[in-house]
Tab-separated table of C-alpha atoms in Angstrom:
chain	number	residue	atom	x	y	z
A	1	UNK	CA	-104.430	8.141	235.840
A	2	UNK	CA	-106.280	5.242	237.569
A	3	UNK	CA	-107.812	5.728	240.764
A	4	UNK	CA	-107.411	3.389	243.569
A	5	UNK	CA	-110.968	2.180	244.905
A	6	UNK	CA	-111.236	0.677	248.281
A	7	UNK	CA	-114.614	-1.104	248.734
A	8	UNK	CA	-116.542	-3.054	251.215
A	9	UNK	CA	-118.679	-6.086	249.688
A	10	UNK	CA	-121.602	-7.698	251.394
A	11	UNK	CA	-119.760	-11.307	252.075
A	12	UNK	CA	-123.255	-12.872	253.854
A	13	UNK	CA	-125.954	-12.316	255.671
A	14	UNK	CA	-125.734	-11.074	259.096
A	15	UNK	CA	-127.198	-12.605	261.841
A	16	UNK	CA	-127.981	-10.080	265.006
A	17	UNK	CA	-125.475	-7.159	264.767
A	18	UNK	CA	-123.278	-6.561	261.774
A	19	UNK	CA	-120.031	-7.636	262.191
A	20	UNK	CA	-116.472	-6.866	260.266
A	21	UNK	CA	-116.453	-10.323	258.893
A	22	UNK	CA	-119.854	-9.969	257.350
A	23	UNK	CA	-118.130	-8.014	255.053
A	24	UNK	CA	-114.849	-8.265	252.385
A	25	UNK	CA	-113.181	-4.916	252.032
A	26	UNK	CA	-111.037	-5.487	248.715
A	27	UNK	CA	-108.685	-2.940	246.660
A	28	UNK	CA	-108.954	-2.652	242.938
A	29	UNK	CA	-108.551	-0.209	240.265
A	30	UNK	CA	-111.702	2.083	239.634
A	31	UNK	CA	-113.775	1.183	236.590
A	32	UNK	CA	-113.729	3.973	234.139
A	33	UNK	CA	-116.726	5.289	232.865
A	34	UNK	CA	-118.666	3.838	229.594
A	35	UNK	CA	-121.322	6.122	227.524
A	36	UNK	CA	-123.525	7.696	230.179
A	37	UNK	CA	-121.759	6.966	232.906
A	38	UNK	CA	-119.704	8.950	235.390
A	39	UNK	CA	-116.667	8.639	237.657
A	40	UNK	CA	-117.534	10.421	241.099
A	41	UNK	CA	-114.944	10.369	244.034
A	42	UNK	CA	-116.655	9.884	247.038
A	43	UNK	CA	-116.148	12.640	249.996
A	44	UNK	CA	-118.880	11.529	252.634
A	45	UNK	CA	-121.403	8.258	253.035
A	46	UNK	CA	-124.655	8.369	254.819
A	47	UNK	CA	-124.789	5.682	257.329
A	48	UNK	CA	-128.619	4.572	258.139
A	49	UNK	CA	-130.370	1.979	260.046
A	50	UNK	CA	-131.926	1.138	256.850
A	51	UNK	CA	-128.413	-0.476	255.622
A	52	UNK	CA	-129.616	-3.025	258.129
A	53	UNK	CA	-132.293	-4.556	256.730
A	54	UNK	CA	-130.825	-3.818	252.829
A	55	UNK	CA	-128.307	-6.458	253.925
A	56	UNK	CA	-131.290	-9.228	254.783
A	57	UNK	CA	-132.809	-11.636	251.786
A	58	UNK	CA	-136.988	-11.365	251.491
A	59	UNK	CA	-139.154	-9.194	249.814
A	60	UNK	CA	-139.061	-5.446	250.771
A	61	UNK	CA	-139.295	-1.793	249.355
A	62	UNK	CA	-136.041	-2.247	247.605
A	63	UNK	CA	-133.871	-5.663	246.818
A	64	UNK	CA	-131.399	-6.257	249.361
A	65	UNK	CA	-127.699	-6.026	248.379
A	66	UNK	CA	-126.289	-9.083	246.753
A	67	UNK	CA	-123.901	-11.026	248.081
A	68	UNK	CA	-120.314	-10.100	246.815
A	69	UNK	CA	-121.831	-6.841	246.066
A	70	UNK	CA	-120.881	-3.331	247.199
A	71	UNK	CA	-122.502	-2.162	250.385
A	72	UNK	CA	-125.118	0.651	249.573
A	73	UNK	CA	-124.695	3.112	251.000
A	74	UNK	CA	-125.973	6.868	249.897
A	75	UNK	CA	-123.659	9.791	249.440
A	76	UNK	CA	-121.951	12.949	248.166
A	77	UNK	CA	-119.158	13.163	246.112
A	78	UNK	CA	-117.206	15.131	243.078
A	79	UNK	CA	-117.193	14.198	239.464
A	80	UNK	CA	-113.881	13.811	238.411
A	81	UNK	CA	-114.537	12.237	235.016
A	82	UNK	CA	-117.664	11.639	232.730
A	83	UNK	CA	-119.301	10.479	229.525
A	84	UNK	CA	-122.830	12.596	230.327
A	85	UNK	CA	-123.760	15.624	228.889
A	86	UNK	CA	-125.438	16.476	232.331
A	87	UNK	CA	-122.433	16.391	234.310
A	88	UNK	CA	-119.037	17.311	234.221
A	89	UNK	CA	-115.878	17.265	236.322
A	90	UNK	CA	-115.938	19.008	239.667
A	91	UNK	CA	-119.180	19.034	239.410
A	92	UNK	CA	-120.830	18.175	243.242
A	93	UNK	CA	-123.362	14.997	243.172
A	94	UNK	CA	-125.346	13.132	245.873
A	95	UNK	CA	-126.927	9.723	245.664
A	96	UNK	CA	-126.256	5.799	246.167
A	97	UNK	CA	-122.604	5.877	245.932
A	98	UNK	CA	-122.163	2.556	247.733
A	99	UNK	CA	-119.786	2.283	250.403
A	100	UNK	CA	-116.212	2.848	248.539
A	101	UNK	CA	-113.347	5.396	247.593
A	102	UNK	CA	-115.114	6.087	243.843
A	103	UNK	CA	-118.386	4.918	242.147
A	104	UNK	CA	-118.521	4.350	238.354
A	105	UNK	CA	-122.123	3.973	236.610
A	106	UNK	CA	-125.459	5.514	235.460
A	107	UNK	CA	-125.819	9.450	235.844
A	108	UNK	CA	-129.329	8.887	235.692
A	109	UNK	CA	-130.317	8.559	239.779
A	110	UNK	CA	-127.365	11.629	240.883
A	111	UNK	CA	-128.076	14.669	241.388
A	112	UNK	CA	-126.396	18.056	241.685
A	113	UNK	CA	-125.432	19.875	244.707
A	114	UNK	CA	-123.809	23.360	245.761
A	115	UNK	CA	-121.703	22.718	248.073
A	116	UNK	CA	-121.243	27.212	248.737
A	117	UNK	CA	-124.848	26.550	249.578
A	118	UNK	CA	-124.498	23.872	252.454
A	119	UNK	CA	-121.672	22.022	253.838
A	120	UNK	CA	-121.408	18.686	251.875
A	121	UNK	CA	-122.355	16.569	254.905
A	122	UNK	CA	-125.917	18.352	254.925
A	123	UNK	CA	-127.071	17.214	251.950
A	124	UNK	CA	-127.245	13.827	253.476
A	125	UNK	CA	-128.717	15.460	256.543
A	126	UNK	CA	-131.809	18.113	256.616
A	127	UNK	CA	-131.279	18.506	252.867
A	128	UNK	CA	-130.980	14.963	251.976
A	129	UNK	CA	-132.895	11.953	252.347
A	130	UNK	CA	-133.169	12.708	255.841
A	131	UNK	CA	-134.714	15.692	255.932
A	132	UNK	CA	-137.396	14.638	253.528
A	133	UNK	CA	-137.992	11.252	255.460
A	134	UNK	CA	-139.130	13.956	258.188
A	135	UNK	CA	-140.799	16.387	256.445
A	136	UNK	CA	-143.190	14.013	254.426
A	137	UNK	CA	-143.761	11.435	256.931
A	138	UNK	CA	-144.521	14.060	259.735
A	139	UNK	CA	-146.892	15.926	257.123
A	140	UNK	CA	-148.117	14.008	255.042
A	141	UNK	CA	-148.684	10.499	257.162
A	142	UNK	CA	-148.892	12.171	260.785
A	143	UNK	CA	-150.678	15.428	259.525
A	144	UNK	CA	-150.122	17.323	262.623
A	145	UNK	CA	-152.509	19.941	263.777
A	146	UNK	CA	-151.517	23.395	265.679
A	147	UNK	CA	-152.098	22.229	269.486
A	148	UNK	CA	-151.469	18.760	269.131
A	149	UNK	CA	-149.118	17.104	271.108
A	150	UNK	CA	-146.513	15.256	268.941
A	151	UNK	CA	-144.271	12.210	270.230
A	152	UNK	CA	-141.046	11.138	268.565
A	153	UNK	CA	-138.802	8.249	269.658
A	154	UNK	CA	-135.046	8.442	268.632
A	155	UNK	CA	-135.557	12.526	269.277
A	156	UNK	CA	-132.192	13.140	269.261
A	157	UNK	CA	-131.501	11.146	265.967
A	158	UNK	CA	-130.954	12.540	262.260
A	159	UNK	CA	-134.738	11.883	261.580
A	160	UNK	CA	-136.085	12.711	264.723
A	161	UNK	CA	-134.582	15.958	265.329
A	162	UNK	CA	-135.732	17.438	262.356
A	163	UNK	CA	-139.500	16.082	263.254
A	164	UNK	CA	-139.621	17.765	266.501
A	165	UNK	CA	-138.366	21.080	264.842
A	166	UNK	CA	-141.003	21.260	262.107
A	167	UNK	CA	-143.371	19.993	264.506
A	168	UNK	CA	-142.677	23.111	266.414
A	169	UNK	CA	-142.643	25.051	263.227
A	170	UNK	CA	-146.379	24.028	262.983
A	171	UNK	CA	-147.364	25.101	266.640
A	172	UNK	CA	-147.484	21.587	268.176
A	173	UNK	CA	-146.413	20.363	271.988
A	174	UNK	CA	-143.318	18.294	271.042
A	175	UNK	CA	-141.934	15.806	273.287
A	176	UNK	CA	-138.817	13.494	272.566
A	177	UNK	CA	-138.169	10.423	274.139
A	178	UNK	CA	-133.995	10.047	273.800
A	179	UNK	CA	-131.293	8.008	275.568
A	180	UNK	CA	-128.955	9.787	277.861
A	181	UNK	CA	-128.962	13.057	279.536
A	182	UNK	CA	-126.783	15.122	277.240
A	183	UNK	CA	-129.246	14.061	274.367
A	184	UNK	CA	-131.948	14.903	276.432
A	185	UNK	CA	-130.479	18.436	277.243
A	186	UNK	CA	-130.016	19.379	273.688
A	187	UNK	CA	-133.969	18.543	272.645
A	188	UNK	CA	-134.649	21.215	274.926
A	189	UNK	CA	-132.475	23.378	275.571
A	190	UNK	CA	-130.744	23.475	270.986
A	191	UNK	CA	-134.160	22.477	269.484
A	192	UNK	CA	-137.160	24.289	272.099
A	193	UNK	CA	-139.160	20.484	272.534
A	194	UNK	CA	-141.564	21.162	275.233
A	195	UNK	CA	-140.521	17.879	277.014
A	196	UNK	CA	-138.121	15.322	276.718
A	197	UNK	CA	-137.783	11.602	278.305
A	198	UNK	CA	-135.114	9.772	278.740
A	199	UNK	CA	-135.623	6.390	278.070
A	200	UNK	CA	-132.063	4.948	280.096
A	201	UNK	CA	-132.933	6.629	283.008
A	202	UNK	CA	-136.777	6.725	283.421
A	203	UNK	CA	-139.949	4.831	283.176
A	204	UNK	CA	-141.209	5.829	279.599
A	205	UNK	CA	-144.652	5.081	280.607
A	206	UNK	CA	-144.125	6.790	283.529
A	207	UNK	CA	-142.463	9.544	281.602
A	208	UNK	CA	-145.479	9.512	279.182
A	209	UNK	CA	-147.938	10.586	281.975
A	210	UNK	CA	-146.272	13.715	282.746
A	211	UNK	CA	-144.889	14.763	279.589
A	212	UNK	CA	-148.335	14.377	277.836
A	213	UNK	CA	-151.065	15.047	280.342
A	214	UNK	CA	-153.445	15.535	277.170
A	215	UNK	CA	-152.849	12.367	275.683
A	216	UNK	CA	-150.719	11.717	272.396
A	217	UNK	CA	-151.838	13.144	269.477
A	218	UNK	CA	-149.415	12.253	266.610
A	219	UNK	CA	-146.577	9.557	267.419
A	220	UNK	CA	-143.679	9.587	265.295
A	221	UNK	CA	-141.684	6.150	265.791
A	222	UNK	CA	-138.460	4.847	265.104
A	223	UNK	CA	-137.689	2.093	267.251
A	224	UNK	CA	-141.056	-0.042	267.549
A	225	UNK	CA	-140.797	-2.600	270.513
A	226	UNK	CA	-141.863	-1.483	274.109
A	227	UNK	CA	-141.692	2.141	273.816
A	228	UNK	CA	-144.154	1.772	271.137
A	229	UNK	CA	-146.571	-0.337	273.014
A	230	UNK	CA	-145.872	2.215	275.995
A	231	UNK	CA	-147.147	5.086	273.742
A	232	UNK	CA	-150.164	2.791	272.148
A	233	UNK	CA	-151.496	3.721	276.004
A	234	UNK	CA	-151.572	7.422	275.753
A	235	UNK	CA	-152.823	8.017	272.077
A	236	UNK	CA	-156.269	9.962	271.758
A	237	UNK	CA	-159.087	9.706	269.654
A	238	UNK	CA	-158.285	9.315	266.014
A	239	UNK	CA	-154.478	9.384	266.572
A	240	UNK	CA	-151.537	9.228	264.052
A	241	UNK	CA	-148.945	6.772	264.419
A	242	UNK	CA	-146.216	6.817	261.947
A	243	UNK	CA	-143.922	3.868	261.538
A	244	UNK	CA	-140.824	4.888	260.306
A	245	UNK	CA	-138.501	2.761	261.571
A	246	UNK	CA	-137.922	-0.016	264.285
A	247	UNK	CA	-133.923	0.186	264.890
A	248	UNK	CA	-134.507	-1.722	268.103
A	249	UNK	CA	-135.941	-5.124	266.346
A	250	UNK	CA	-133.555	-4.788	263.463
A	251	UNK	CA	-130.829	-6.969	265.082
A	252	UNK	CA	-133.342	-9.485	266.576
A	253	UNK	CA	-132.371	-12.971	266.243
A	254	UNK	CA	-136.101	-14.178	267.240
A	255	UNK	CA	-139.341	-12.947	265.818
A	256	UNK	CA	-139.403	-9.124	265.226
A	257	UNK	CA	-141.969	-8.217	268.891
A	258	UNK	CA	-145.149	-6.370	267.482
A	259	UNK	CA	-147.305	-3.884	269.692
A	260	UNK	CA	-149.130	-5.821	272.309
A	261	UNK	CA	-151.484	-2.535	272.556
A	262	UNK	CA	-152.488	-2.891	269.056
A	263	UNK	CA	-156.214	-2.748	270.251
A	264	UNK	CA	-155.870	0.724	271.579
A	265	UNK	CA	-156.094	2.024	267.553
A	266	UNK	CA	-159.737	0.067	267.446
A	267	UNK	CA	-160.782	1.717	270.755
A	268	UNK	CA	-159.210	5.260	269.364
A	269	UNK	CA	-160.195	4.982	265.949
A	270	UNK	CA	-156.658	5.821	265.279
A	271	UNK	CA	-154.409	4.890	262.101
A	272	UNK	CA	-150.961	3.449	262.359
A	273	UNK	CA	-149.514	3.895	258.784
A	274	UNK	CA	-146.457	2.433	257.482
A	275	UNK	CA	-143.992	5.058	255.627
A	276	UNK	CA	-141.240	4.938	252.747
A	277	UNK	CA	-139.481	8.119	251.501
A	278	UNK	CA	-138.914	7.101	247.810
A	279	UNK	CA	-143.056	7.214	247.528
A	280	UNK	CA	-142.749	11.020	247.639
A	281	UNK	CA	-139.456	11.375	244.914
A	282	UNK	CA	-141.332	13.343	242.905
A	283	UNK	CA	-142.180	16.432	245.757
A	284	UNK	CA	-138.525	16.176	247.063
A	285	UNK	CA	-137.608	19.671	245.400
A	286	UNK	CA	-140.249	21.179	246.962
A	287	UNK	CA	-139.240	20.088	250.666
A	288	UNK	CA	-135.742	20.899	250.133
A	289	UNK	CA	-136.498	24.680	248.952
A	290	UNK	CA	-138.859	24.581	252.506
A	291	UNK	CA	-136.449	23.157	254.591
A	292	UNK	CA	-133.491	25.620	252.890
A	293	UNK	CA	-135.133	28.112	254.042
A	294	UNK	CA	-135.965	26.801	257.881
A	295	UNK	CA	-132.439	26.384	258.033
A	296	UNK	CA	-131.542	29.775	256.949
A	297	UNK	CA	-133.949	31.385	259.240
A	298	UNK	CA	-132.807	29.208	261.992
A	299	UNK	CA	-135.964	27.649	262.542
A	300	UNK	CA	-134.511	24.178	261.433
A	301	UNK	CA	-131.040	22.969	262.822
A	302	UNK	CA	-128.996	19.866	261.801
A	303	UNK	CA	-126.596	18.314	263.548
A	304	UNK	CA	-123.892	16.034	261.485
A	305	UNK	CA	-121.804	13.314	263.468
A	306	UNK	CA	-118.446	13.151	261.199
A	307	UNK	CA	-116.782	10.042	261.971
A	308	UNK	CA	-113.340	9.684	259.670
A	309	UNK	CA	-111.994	6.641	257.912
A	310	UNK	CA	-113.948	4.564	254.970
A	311	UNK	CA	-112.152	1.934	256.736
A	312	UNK	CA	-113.946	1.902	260.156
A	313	UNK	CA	-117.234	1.551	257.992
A	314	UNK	CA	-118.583	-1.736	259.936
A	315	UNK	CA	-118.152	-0.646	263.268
A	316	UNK	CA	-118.960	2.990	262.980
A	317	UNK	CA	-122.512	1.517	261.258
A	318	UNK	CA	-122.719	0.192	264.989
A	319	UNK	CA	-123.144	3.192	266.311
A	320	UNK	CA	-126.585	4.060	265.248
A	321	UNK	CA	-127.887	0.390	267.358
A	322	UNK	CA	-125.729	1.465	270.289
A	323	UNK	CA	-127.151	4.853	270.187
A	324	UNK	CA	-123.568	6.256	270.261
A	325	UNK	CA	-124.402	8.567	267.351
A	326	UNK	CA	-125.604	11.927	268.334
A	327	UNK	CA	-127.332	13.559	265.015
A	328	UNK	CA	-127.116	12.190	261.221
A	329	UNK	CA	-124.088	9.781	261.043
A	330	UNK	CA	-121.696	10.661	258.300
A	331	UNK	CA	-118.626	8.651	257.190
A	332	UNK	CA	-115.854	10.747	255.713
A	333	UNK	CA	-114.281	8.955	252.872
């Protein structure tokens, strides 16, 4: 039988915030699968602000999308026909899926998942690539210390959230800086951070000074722009800043705004150190079998926003800019 496949193509280049028409959503008939390939259905899509800057031409850590083709997108779905010895129907996979109904190709970058272990929507949460985004960038870039006080922007976030747990898990001060009071009420009162500031109501600076009377010893950052530069003020001596991700300059029009307190690292002796997930492929089995077991023990909890409809793809990938989103943004298929 063939399989419809609804699709969304990258149609150009946006400029500022995505929009529907940067886009063609098409319907064909899904390609069936040659010699090593495999037909997965897709049942959920990770939406990230990454997808943002996959969409823009210039040199980064992975080509951006091609025009006219499918949106990347990662994701989990079921095999439900295949030409691998690996992998056989019903068999549970995760990986880039691309924004569609089914994805037909290579075997060789899926891999299998138990969905009696996990609901299918975590594996692109704590036990997907967001979960090890957090785990190696908060241990192995920011290298906290028991007693340090840890800082994390976009707390209540899919990355975030998780950073501020193991932070606790490794007897730091953990403070969040969130928008909105509900967000704000669930760092502290769901995950145990020690402090929380919230950024639409509050001075962050301000916010800063009473949250982190010690100074800031690791900051873990993804938006960049002012509340970076507002943190760049508090850091202590031979500080970790860990740039994960900007979502605040990636639908700038103008010139992306760097930290005007860049001099603070010289007077610190601090490092501010870019990070990339895919560097640490190789150790992700490892951090899934330590995070497993955080969430099993409760020490680790993830928190899935399931929005429904492949269709409302473009403006549900809004959310995460608006800040709508509360926890890892998920797309049911």
């Amino acid at each position: 039988m063939t399989q419809t496949n609804r699709r969304f193509l990258l149609a150009k280049r946006p400029v500022g915030a995505v929009r529907r028409d940067d886009f063609s959503f098409e319907t064909v008939a899904a390609e069936q699968p040659g010699e090593g390939q495999v037909l997965v259905r897709n049942l959920y899509l990770s939406l990230d602000p990454a997808m943002r800057g996959w969409m823009n031409e210039g040199k980064s850590y992975i080509p951006p999308v091609a025009l006219g083709q499918v949106m990347r997108a990662l994701g989990v779905g079921e095999v439900v026909a295949s030409n691998h010895p690996g992998f056989k129907p019903g068999d549970h996979v995760s990986g880039a899926l691309g924004v569609q109904d089914y994805f037909t190709g290579d075997a060789q970058g899926l891999h299998k998942i138990d969905p009696s272990l996990a609901p299918l929507p975590r594996y692109l949460s704590a036990l997907g690539m967001t979960g090890m985004t957090a785990y190696f960038a908060l241990l192995e870039v920011g290298q906290p210390k028991a007693g340090d006080t840890v800082v994390i922007s976009g707390a209540a976030g899919a990355v975030g959230s998780i950073v501020g747990q193991i932070a606790k898990i490794k007897g730091c001060r953990v403070v969040g800086i969130a928008g909105g009071a509900e967000k704000c009420q669930y760092l502290k009162d769901e995950l145990g951070f020690d402090g929380v500031i919230d950024y639409k109501a509050e001075d962050v600076l301000a916010g800063l000074k009473r949250e982190c009377p010690q100074g800031v010893d690791v900051y873990f950052d993804n938006v960049g722009g002012d509340i970076l530069d507002a943190v760049l003020t508090r850091i202590n001596f031979k500080a970790r800043i860990v740039i994960c991700g900007a979502i605040s300059q990636y639908n700038n029009k103008e010139a992306v705004k760097g930290p005007a307190n860049y001099l603070s690292l010289l007077v610190n002796r601090a490092r501010m150190e870019g990070f990339v997930v895919m560097d640490h492929a190789k150790d992700y089995g490892k951090a899934a079998q330590e995070i497993a077991g955080w969430l099993a023990s409760g020490q680790v909890k993830s928190k899935e926003d399931v929005v429904d409809g492949l269709e409302t793809f473009p403006e549900t990938l809004l959310k995460l800019f608006s800040g709508e989103n509360f926890g890892k943004l998920v797309l049911k298929v």
